Every structure is written in structure tokens, then in C-alpha cells.
Coordinates of C-alpha atoms in Angstrom, one line a residue:
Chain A
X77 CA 79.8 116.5 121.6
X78 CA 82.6 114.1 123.0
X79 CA 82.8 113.0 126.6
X80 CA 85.9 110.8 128.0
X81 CA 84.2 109.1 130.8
X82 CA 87.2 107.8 133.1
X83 CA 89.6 106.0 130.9
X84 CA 92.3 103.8 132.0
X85 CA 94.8 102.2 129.5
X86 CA 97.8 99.9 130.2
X87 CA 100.5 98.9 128.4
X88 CA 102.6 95.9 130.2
X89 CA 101.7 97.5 133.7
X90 CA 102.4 101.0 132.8
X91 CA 99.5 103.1 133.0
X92 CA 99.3 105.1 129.8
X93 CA 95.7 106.7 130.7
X94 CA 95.0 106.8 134.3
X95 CA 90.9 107.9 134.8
X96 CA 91.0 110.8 132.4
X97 CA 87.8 112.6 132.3
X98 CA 87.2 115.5 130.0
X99 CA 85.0 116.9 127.6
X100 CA 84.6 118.6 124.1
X101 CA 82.3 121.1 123.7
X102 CA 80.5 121.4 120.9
X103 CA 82.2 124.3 118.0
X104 CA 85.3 124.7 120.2
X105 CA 89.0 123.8 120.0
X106 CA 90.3 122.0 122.9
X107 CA 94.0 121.2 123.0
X108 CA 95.5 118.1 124.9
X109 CA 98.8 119.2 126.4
X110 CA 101.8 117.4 128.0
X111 CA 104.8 116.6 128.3
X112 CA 106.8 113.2 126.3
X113 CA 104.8 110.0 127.3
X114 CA 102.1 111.5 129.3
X115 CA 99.5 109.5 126.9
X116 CA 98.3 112.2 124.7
X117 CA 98.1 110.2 121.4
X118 CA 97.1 107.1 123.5
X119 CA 93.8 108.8 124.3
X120 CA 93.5 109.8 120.5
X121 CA 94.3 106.3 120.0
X122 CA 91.2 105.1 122.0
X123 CA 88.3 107.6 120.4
X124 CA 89.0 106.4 117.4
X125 CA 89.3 102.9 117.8
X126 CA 92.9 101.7 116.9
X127 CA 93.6 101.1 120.5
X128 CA 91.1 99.2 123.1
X129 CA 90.7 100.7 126.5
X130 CA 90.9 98.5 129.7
X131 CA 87.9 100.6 130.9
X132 CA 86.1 104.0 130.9
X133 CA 83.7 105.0 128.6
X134 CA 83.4 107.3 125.4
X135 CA 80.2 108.9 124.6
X136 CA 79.9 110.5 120.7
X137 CA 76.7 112.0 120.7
X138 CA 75.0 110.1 123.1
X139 CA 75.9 106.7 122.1
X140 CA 79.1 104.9 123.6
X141 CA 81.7 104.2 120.8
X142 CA 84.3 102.3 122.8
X143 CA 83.6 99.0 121.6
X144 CA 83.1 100.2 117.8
X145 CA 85.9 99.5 115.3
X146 CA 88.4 102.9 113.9
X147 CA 86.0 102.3 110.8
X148 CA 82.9 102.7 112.3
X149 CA 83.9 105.3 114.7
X150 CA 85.0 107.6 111.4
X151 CA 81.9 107.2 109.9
X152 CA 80.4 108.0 112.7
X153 CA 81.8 111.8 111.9
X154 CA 85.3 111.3 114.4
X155 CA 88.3 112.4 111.9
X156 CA 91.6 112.1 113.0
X157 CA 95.2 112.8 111.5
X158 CA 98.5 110.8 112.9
X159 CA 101.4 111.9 114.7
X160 CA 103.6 110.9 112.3
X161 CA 101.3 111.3 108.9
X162 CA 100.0 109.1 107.5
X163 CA 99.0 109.5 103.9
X164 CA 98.6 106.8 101.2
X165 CA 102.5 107.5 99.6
X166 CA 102.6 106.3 96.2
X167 CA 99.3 107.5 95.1
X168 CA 98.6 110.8 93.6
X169 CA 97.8 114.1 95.9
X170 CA 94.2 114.0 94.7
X171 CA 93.6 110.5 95.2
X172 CA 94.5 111.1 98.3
X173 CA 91.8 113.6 99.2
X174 CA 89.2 111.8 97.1
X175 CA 89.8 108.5 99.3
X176 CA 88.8 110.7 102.1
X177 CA 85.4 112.0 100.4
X178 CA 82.0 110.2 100.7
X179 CA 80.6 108.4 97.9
X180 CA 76.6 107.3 97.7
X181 CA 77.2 103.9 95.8
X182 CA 79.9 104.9 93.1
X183 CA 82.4 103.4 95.9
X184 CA 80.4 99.8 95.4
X185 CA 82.3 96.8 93.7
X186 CA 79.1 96.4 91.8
X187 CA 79.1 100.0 90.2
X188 CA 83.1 99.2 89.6
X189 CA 82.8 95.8 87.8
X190 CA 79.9 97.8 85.5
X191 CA 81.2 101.4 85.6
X192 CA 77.9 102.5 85.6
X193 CA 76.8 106.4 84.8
X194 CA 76.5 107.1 88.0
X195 CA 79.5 106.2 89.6
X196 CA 81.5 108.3 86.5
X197 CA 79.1 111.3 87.6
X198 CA 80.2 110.8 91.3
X199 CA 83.6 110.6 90.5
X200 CA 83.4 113.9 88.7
X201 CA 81.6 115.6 91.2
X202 CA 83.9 114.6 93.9
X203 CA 87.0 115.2 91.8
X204 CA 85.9 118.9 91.9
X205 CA 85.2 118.8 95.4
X206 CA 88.9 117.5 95.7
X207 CA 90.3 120.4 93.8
X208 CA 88.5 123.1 96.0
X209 CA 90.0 121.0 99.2
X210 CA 93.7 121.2 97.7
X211 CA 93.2 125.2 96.8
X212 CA 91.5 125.5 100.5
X213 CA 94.7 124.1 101.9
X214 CA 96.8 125.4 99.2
X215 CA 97.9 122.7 97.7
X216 CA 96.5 123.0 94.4
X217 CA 98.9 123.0 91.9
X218 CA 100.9 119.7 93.6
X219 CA 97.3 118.2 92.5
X220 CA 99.3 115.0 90.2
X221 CA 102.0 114.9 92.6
X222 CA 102.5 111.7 94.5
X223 CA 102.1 112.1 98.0
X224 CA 105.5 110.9 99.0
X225 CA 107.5 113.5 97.3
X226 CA 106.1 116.3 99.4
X227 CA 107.3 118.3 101.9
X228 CA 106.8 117.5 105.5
X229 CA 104.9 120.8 105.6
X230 CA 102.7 120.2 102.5
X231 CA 102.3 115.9 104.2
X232 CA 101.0 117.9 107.2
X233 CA 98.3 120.2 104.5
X234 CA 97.5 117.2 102.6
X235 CA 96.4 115.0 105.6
X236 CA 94.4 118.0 106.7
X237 CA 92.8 118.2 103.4
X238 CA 92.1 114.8 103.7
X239 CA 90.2 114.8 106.7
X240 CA 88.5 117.6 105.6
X241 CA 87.4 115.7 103.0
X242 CA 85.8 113.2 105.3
X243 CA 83.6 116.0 106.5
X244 CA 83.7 114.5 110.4
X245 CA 82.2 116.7 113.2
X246 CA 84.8 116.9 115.1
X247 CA 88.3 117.0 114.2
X248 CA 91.0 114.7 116.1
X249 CA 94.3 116.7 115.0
X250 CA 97.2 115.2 116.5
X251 CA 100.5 117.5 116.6
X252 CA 99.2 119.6 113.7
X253 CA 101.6 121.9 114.2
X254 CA 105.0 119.3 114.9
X255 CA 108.0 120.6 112.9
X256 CA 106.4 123.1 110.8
X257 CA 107.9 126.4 109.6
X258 CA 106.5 129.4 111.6
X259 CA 104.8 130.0 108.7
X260 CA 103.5 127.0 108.0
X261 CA 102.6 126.6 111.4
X262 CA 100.2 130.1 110.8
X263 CA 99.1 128.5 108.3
X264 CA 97.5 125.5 110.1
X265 CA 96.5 127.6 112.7
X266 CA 94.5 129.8 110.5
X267 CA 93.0 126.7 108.7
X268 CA 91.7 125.2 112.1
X269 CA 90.2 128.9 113.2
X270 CA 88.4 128.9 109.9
X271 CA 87.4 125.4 110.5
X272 CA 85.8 126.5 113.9
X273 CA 84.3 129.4 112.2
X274 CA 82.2 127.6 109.8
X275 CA 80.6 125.4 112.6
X276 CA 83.3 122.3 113.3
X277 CA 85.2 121.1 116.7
X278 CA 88.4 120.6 117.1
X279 CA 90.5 118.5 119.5
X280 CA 94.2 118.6 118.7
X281 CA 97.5 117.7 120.4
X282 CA 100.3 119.3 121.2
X283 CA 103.2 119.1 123.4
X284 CA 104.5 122.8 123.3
X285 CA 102.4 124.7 125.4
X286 CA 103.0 128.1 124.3
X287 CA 102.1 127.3 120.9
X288 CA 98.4 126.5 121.9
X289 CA 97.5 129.7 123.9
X290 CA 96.1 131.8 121.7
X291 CA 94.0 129.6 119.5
X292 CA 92.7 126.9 122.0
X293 CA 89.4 127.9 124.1
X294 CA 90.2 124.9 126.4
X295 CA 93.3 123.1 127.6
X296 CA 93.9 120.1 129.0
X297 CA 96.8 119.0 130.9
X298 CA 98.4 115.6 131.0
X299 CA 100.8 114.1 133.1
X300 CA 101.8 110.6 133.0
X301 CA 98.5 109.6 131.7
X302 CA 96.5 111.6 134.4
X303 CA 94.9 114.6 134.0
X304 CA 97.0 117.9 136.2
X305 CA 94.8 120.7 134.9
X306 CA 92.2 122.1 132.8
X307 CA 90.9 125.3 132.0
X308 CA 91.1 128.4 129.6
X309 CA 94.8 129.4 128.7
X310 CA 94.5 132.2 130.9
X311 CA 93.6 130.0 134.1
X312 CA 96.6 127.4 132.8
X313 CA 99.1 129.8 132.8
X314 CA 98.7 130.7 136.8
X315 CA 98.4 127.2 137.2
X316 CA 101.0 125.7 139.9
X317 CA 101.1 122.0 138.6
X318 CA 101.4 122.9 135.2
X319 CA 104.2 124.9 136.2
X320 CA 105.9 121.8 137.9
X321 CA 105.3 119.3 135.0
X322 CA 107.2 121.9 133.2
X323 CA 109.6 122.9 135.1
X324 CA 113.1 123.8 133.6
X325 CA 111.5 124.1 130.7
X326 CA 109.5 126.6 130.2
X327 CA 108.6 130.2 132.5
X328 CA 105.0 131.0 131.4
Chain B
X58 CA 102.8 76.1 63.9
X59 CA 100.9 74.1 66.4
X60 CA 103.9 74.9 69.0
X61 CA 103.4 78.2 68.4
X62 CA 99.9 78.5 69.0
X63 CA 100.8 76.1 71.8
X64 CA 102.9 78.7 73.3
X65 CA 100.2 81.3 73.0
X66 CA 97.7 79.6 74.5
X67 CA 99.9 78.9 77.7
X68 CA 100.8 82.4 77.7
X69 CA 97.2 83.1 77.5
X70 CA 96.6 81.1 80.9
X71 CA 99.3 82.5 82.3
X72 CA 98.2 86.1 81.9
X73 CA 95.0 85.2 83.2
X74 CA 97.2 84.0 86.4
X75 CA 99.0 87.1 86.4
X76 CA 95.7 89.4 85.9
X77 CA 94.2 88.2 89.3
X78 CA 97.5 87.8 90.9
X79 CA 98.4 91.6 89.9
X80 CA 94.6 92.7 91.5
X81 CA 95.8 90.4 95.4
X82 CA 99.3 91.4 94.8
X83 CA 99.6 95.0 93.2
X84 CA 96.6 96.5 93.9
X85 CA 95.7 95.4 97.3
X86 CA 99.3 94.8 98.0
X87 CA 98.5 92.0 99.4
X88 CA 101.5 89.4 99.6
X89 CA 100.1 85.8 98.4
X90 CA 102.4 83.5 97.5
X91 CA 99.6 80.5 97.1
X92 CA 97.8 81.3 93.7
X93 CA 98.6 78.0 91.6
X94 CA 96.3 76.9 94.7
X95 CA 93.5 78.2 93.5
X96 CA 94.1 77.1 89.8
X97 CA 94.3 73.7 91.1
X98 CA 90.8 73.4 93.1
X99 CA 89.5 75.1 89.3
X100 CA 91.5 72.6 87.6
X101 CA 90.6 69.5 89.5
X102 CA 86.9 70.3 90.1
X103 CA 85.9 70.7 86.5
X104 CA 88.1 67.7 85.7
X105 CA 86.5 65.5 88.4
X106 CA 83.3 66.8 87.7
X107 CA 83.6 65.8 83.8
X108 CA 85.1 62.4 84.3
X109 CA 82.9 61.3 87.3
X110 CA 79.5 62.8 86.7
X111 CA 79.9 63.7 82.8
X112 CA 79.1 67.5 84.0
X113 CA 79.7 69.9 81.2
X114 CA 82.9 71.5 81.0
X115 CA 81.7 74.7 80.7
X116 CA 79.9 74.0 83.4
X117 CA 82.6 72.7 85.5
X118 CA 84.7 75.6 84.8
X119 CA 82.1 77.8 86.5
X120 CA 81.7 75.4 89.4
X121 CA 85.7 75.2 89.4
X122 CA 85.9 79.1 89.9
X123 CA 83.2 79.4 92.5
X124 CA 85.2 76.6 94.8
X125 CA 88.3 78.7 94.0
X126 CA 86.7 81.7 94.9
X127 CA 85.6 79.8 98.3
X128 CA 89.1 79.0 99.0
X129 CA 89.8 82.3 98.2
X130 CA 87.6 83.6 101.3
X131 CA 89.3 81.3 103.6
X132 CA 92.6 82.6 102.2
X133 CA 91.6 86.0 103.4
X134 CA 91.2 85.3 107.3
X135 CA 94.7 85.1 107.5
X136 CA 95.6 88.3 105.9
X137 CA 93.0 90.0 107.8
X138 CA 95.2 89.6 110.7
X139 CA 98.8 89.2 108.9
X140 CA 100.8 91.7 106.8
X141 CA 103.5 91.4 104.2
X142 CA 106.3 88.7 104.8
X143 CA 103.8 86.9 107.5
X144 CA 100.8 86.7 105.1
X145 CA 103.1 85.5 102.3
X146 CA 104.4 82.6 104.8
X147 CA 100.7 81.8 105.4
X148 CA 99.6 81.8 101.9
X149 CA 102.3 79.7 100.9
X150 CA 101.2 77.2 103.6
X151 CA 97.7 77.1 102.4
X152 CA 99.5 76.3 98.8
X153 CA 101.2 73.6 100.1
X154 CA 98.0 72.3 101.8
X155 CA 96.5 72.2 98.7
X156 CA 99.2 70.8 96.3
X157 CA 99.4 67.9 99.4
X158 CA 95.8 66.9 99.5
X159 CA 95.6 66.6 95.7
X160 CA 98.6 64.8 96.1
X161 CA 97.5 62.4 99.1
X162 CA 93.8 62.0 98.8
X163 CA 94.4 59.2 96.0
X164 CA 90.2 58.0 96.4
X165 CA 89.4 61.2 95.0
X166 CA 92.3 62.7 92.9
X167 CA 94.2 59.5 92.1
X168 CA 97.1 61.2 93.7
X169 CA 100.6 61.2 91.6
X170 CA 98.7 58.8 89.1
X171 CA 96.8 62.1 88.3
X172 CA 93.9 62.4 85.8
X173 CA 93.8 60.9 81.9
X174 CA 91.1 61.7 79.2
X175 CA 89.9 65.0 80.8
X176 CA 87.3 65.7 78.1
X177 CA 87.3 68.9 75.6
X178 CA 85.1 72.1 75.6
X179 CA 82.0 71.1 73.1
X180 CA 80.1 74.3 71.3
X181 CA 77.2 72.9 69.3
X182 CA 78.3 69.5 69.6
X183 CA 81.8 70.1 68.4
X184 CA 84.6 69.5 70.4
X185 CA 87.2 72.2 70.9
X186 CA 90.6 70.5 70.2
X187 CA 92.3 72.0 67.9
X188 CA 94.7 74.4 68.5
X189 CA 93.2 77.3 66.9
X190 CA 90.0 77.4 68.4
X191 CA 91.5 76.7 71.4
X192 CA 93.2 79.6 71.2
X193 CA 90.1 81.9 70.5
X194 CA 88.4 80.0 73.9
X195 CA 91.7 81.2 75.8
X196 CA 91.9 84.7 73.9
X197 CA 88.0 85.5 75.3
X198 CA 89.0 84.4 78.7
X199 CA 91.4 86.5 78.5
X200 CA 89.6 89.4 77.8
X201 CA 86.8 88.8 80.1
X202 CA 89.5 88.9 82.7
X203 CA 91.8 92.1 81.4
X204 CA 88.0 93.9 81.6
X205 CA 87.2 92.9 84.6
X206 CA 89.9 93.4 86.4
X207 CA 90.7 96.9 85.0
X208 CA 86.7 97.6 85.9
X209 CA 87.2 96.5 89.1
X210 CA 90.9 99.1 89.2
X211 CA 89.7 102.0 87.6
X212 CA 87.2 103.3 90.1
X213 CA 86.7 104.8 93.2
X214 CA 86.3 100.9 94.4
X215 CA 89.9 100.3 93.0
X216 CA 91.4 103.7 94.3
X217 CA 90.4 102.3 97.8
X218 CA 92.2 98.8 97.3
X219 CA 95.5 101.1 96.2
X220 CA 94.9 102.9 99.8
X221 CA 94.4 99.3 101.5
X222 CA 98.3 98.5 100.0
X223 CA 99.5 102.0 101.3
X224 CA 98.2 102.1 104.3
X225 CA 95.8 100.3 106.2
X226 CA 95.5 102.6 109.6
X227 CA 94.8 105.6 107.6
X228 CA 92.0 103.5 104.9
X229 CA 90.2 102.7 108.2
X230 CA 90.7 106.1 109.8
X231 CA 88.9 107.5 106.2
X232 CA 85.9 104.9 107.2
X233 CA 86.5 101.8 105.0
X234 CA 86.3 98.7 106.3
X235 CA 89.1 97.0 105.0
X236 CA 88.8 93.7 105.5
X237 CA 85.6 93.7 103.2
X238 CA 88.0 95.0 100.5
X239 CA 90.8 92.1 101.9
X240 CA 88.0 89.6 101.3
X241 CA 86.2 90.6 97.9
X242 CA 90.2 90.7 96.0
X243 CA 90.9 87.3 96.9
X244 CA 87.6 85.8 96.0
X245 CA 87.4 87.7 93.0
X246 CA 91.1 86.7 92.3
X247 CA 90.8 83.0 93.0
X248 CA 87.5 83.3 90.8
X249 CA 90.2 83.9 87.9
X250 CA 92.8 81.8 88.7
X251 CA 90.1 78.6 89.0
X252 CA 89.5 79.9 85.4
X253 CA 92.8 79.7 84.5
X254 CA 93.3 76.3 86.3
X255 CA 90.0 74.8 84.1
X256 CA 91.0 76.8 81.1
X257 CA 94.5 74.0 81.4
X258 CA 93.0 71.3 82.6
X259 CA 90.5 71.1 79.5
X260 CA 93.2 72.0 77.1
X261 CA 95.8 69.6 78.0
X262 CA 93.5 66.7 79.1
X263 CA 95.9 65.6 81.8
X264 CA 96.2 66.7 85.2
X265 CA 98.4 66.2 88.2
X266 CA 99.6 67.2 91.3
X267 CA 103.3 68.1 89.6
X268 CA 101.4 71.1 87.6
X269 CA 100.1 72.9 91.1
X270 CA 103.3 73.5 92.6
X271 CA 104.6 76.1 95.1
X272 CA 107.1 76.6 91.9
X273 CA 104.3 77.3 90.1
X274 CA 102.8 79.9 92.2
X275 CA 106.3 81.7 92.5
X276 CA 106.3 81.6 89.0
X277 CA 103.3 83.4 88.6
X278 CA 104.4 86.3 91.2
X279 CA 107.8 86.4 89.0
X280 CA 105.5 87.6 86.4
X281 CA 103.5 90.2 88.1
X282 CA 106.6 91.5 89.9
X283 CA 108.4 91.2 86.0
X284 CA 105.7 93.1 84.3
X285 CA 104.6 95.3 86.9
X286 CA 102.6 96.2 89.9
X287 CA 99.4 97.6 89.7
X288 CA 100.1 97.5 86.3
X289 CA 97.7 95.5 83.7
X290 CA 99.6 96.0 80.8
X291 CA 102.8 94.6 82.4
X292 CA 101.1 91.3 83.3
X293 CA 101.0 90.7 79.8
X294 CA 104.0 91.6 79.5
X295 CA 105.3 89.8 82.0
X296 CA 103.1 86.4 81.7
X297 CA 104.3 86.2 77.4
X298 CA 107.6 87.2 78.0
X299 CA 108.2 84.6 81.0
X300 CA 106.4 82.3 79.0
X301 CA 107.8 82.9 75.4
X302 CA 111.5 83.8 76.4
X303 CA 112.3 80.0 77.9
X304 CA 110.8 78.3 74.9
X305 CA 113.3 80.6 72.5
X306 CA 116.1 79.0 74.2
X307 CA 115.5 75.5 73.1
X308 CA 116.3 77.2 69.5
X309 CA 120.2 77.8 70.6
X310 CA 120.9 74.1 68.8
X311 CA 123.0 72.8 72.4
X312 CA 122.7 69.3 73.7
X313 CA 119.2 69.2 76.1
X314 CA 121.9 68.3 79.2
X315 CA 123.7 71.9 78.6
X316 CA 120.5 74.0 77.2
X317 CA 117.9 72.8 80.4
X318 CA 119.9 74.4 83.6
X319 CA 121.1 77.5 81.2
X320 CA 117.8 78.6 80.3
X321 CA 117.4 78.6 84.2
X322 CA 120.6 80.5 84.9
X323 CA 119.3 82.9 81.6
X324 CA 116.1 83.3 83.2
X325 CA 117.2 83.9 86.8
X326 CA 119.5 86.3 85.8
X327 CA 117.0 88.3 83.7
X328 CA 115.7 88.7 86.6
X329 CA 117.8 90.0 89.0
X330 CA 118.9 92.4 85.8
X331 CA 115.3 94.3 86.2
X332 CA 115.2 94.1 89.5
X333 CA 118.9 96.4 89.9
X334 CA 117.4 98.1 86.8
X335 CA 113.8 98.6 87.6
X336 CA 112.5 97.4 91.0
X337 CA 109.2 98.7 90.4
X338 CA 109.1 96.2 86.8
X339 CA 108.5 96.8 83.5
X340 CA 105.4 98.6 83.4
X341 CA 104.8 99.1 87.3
X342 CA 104.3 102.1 89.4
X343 CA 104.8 100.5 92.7
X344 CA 107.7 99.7 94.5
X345 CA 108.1 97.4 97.2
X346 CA 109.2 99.4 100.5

């Protein structure tokens, strides 16, 4: 599905991506692991577009998206969600999932300037779509809520609902999971198992290792920007470089 | 009575201003601080165009609002690239470009001199200059603006200009192409604001430079931010209230040397009332972050 072909990226000399290589397999979750600064959301950064790379090659299925822009790349079915969330703030919860959902023309300035039938009919259709993504995510009664008065648990639903909205094949999730609630943090974890089950792939980041064991069917490690190790959770955990990028901090 | 109706129709321009300022500004959240610019390309092409090649003013008020429109596009490269305080430096710069070459391209515009005997609207051979009927002209502009512009607002095309003004990384991560939207709100602004520019030009029959300032086009944002962002209703608000409220000062009976700088002090200090009071304006729903 998604293949990081050698990928450098550098920032004023320091290399943020040093020749990663990996790949997403098709209706799997793979999680990108590692430590402060060792260019996890860089390489998110890159597949979707916002960032160029200085070389290395992306391949979407089949075609080579590293020259597209973040646009282009989304339509082409890559979703992502941010680090640090964003959403559109002063606009309602709904809005904000409806801005994520396709639209055939109704979206056109042409069918705005003369509100035609079937731009209202899309609009209703989608609004309903909307609703079931809120319930889904279980945000359904903050519906006419703005987006900024949230909680940082409910941002973290609503940006998933959002991109759920966008209906991409695979999902680019990055720190899904940062300062949640254990409970909200089962939550989202139980939302991106369901999302494998009905057919999607996932990538997502995360920097606590422990967390991603029992949900990801891949890791991958990074380490200033390289790649240290890759595998199943089970093969991670007896892994000795993982261990020393960690060290101190954690005893798997 | 004619002042009155006077005032009504300026306020009626004005809100036109304010409409398309309110779509760049408050919907798109785009920060231009050049719009009297485009009124002034509508303004002196339908002026030029009646006085050099006796083209109809209705006419030249089209043509006026397509070469506003085109300036518009060019307007939009720069924000394409720049955000908030940066664009509105850059806007304003294009504004002064503007005001200067009507100013300094005397061949053309007759420069300070400006331009006499800009002829009236005609319908059915009857020339629109009394005050009344110019009022109607105005009053449909009007209109065809407010509908336009709260078309072009309530749809799923509008939702995505608020998303552009929120948040431009995540409207591209959802697959928009924002600069498309960037573009098509500044020519459909300037579009109305060359209206707005001929609308004046027409009705007062004299134009020059001195009417196209960068005061002008601050004046016009005063408005929108008065009334409301991303608020229709507020422009009008805003646009008659700005409009109407100097012109009741005159009334206070003081000699014109005392009455002229306090209706300025008055005026700036409404303003800095509402914006302690209510930064998001009247009507608005949007605040500036």
C-alpha cells in the first residue's frame, strides 16, 4: 500500500530522516516508534506533502507521490491527523466533520452562487453522514458545539472523526493516543481496531512503546532519523538496540 | 431631504465595500488592507471609459468590475504565500501602488486635477440624477451584492473558505486546494468593490485620487471589524452606522474648527469602546486570535 523508498531530510545540516526504508502493508496497523527528535512526525510530514524531502521516494499505490502537493496527496486517499490537533476552532463540531466529507459538485462556487437543488440534497445527505461519524466516535450530542471548547480528549475524537470522514485508505494518525485519559486512550484504540476490521490501514505514531504492543501488527523503530529495528512487538521486545535507545527508561 | 438621501446612498456604497471586504476578510480571514484599491480601478475605468470613448456607464461599470476583479487575482499571489500581519503589509502596498499611479500617471488620469463631468446612469434615455432614483440604482446593487455574497457563504463552498481562515494545514490535509479558494474571494471581492467604486464615480460625477486613499481602505475594514466578522448583517450595520454616526455630529451646533477633530476623537473612541466590549463586533462570530 505505502512504500518509503530511502528518505533523507535535513533541516540546517541536521539529518531529520536518514535513508528510512519501510513499508505498510495493506489492512494492518503499523506504528512508528522512537524516542524525542528521532523524525517520527518528519516522515509523516513528507507522505503527506507539507514537508519536501531532499531525496527518496514514496510510492502510494504504485505511483510516486513525493512531488505531489498535501492536497493532492489527500485526495489521493492519504488521511492524516496532527501532533498537536488541528481542527478548524471557531466553527461548529459538525462543520468540522462535514469539511472532511466528499462532495460531487455541491462543494462548487457555481452551485454556491445559485444554491442549486442539488447541492441542498448533498448537504443533507452528508449532514447525516456527519451525525453517524460524531455518534461513531461518540461525540454526538457536542454536535453545535464549537470545536475550541472541547476537551483535549473529545479535539483528539473529533479530528479522528474528521478524517474518517475523508474516507482515505490508509490512515496517518500521529500520537493518537498523546495525553489521553486511560480511558480515552481505550477508546481510540478500540476505534482504530474497528477501523482495521472493516478493511482500512493504519500508520500511527507514538513515542511510548509500551502503549503500541498489543494493537500494532508492525513496529518500527526510529533513532535519530534512522531506522534501529523493525518487526512484530514480540520480536521488538528482545530487541538489543531498542533496548539501548531506551535505556533508563524503560525495562521491556 | 436631499442630504438625507445623500447619506443613504453613501451608506449604500459603503456596505457594498463592506459586503466584499467581510467575504476577503471574515470569511476567508484573509487580512487585506488594499480594498478602496479596487474601487478605484472600478471607479476610474468606467469614468475614463465614459468621458474618452462615450462607453455606457452601465457598461463601464461592468468593465470597471472585471478590471477590479483582475487586480484582484494579482492581489491573491501574495497571500498565497503570506499570512495575517505580512499579507496585510502587502495588500496595503498594492493600495498604495494604486492610489500613486492614479495619482502620477496625469496623461491618463489627470492626476490630482482628477476627473469633471463624469456622466449619469441613462435607463430609456433618462438620466439618473436625482437623488431618489439614485438611491433605488444603489439600493439594487446592494441587494445583488448581500445575495451574492451570502450565496456564495451559506454552502458547503462557504463552509470551506471559514476552514481556509481557521486553518490552512488542516483545509489542505482534508484535500482542498486552497489557493483556488484564496483566489476566487479576492476576484469575486474586488468584482464588488469596482461596483462600489463605479456606483460613486457616476453618482458624484467627480473623481480623484484624494477619494482612493489608504484612509479609505482602513475605513472600510473599521466597518467590517465594527459590524462583524463573518457576519453579513453587521456590515450593514457597521457600513450605516460608520457612515450615519459622523454626519449626526455636524447637528451638535459647535463652530466647524471644534466640531471637525471631535467627531474624530468621538469616532475613534467608539471604537476602541467595542473593541474592550466586543472584540468579535457587533454582530460577529469571529475573533481575531
Amino acid at each position: 500500500m505505502l512504500q518509503i523508498q530511502n528518505l533523507y531530510k535535513e533541516f540546517d545540516g541536521i539529518k531529520a530522516v536518514d535513508g528510512l526504508s519501510f513499508t505498510v502493508e495493506d489492512n494492518s496497523i503499523v506504528a512508528l516508534v522512537g524516542p524525542n527528535g528521532s523524525g517520527k512526525t518528519t516522515v509523516f510530514n513528507i507522505i503527506s506533502g507539507f514537508l519536501k524531502a531532499n531525496k527518496g521516494r514514496i510510492i502510494f499505490d504504485g505511483n510516486d507521490i513525493i512531488s505531489l502537493n498535501p492536497f493532492k496527496i489527500a485526495r489521493l486517499g492519504i488521511g492524516r491527523t496532527f501532533q498537536n490537533i488541528r481542527l478548524f476552532p471557531q466553527i461548529s463540531v459538525l462543520d468540522n466533520v462535514l469539511l472532511g466529507l466528499k462532495y460531487e459538485t455541491g462543494h462548487r462556487f457555481s452551485s454556491a452562487l445559485f444554491q442549486t437543488k442539488r447541492m441542498k440534497k448533498e448537504e443533507a445527505d452528508n449532514i447525516k453522514k456527519a451525525e453517524e461519524l460524531l455518534k461513531f466516535v461518540g461525540l454526538a450530542e457536542k454536535r453545535d458545539a464549537l470545536a475550541e471548547n472541547l476537551s483535549h480528549g473529545q479535539r483528539k475524537l473529533l479530528e479522528l472523526a474528521r478524517i474518517l470522514a475523508l474516507e482515505p485508505k490508509i490512515f496517518l494518525l500521529d500520537e493518537p493516543i498523546a495525553g489521553l485519559f486511560p480511558e480515552t486512550k481505550r477508546t481510540m484504540f478500540s476505534l482504530i481496531k474497528k477501523l482495521k476490521a472493516s478493511g482500512k490501514t493504519i500508520s500511527f505514531i507514538e513515542h511510548d512503546l509500551h502503549s503500541v504492543m498489543d494493537i500494532a501488527d508492525k513496529i518500527i523503530v526510529l533513532d535519530h532519523g534512522k531506522k534501529i529495528a523493525e518487526g512484530t512487538p514480540e520480536e521488538i521486545k528482545q530487541n538489543k538496540e531498542v533496548l539501548k535507545a531506551y535505556i533508563g527508561k524503560d525495562t521491556l | 431631504m436631499e442630504y438625507l438621501i445623500h447619506i443613504l446612498i453613501i451608506s449604500g456604497i459603503y456596505i457594498i465595500l463592506t459586503l466584499s471586504l467581510n467575504l476577503i476578510v471574515g470569511y476567508a480571514g484573509l487580512a487585506a488592507l488594499g480594498h478602496i484599491a479596487f474601487a478605484c480601478v472600478g471607479a476610474y475605468t468606467s469614468s475614463l471609459l465614459a468621458l474618452n470613448l462615450g462607453v455606457s456607464p452601465w457598461i463601464g461599470l461592468i468593465i470597471g468590475a472585471i478590471f477590479a476583479s483582475v487586480l484582484g487575482a494579482i492581489v491573491s499571489f501574495p497571500s498565497l504565500r503570506l499570512k495575517g500581519d505580512y499579507l496585510a503589509i502587502a495588500t496595503f502596498g498594492l493600495g498604495v501602488i494604486v492610489y500613486s499611479i492614479a495619482k502620477n500617471w496625469v496623461g491618463l488620469t489627470r492626476g490630482p486635477m482628477g476627473l469633471p463631468g463624469i456622466p449619469a446612469f441613462k435607463i430609456f434615455g433618462y438620466e439618473i440624477n436625482n437623488v431618489w432614483a439614485y438611491l433605488v440604482l444603489v439600493l439594487i446593487f446592494v441587494v445583488i451584492t448581500y445575495v451574492v455574497i451570502r450565496n456564495i457563504t451559506k454552502s458547503p463552498f462557504g463552509r470551506i473558505l471559514t476552514a481556509v481562515r481557521e486553518d490552512e494545514i488542516a483545509t489542505e490535509a482534508m484535500g482542498k486546494n486552497v489557493n483556488k479558494y484564496k483566489l476566487i474571494v479576492f476576484v469575486v471581492g474586488a468584482f464588488f468593490a469596482g461596483i462600489a467604486g463605479s456606483l460613486y464615480a457616476h453618482y458624484i460625477t467627480f473623481i480623484d485620487p484624494s477619494s482612493f486613499t489608504m484612509m479609505e481602505s482602513i475605513a472600510v475594514l473599521l466597518m467590517v471589524v465594527f459590524g462583524g466578522m463573518a457576519s453579513l448583517g453587521g456590515s450593514f450595520i457597521g457600513a450605516s452606522v460608520l457612515v450615519i454616526f459622523p454626519e449626526l455630529l455636524r447637528f451638535l451646533g459647535m463652530p466647524s474648527s471644534v466640531a471637525a477633530p471631535l467627531r474624530q476623537m468621538i469616532y475613534g473612541l467608539l471604537l476602541v469602546i467595542l473593541m474592550i466590549w466586543r472584540p468579535q463586533g457587533l454582530m460577529g462570530k469571529y475573533k481575531f486570535k
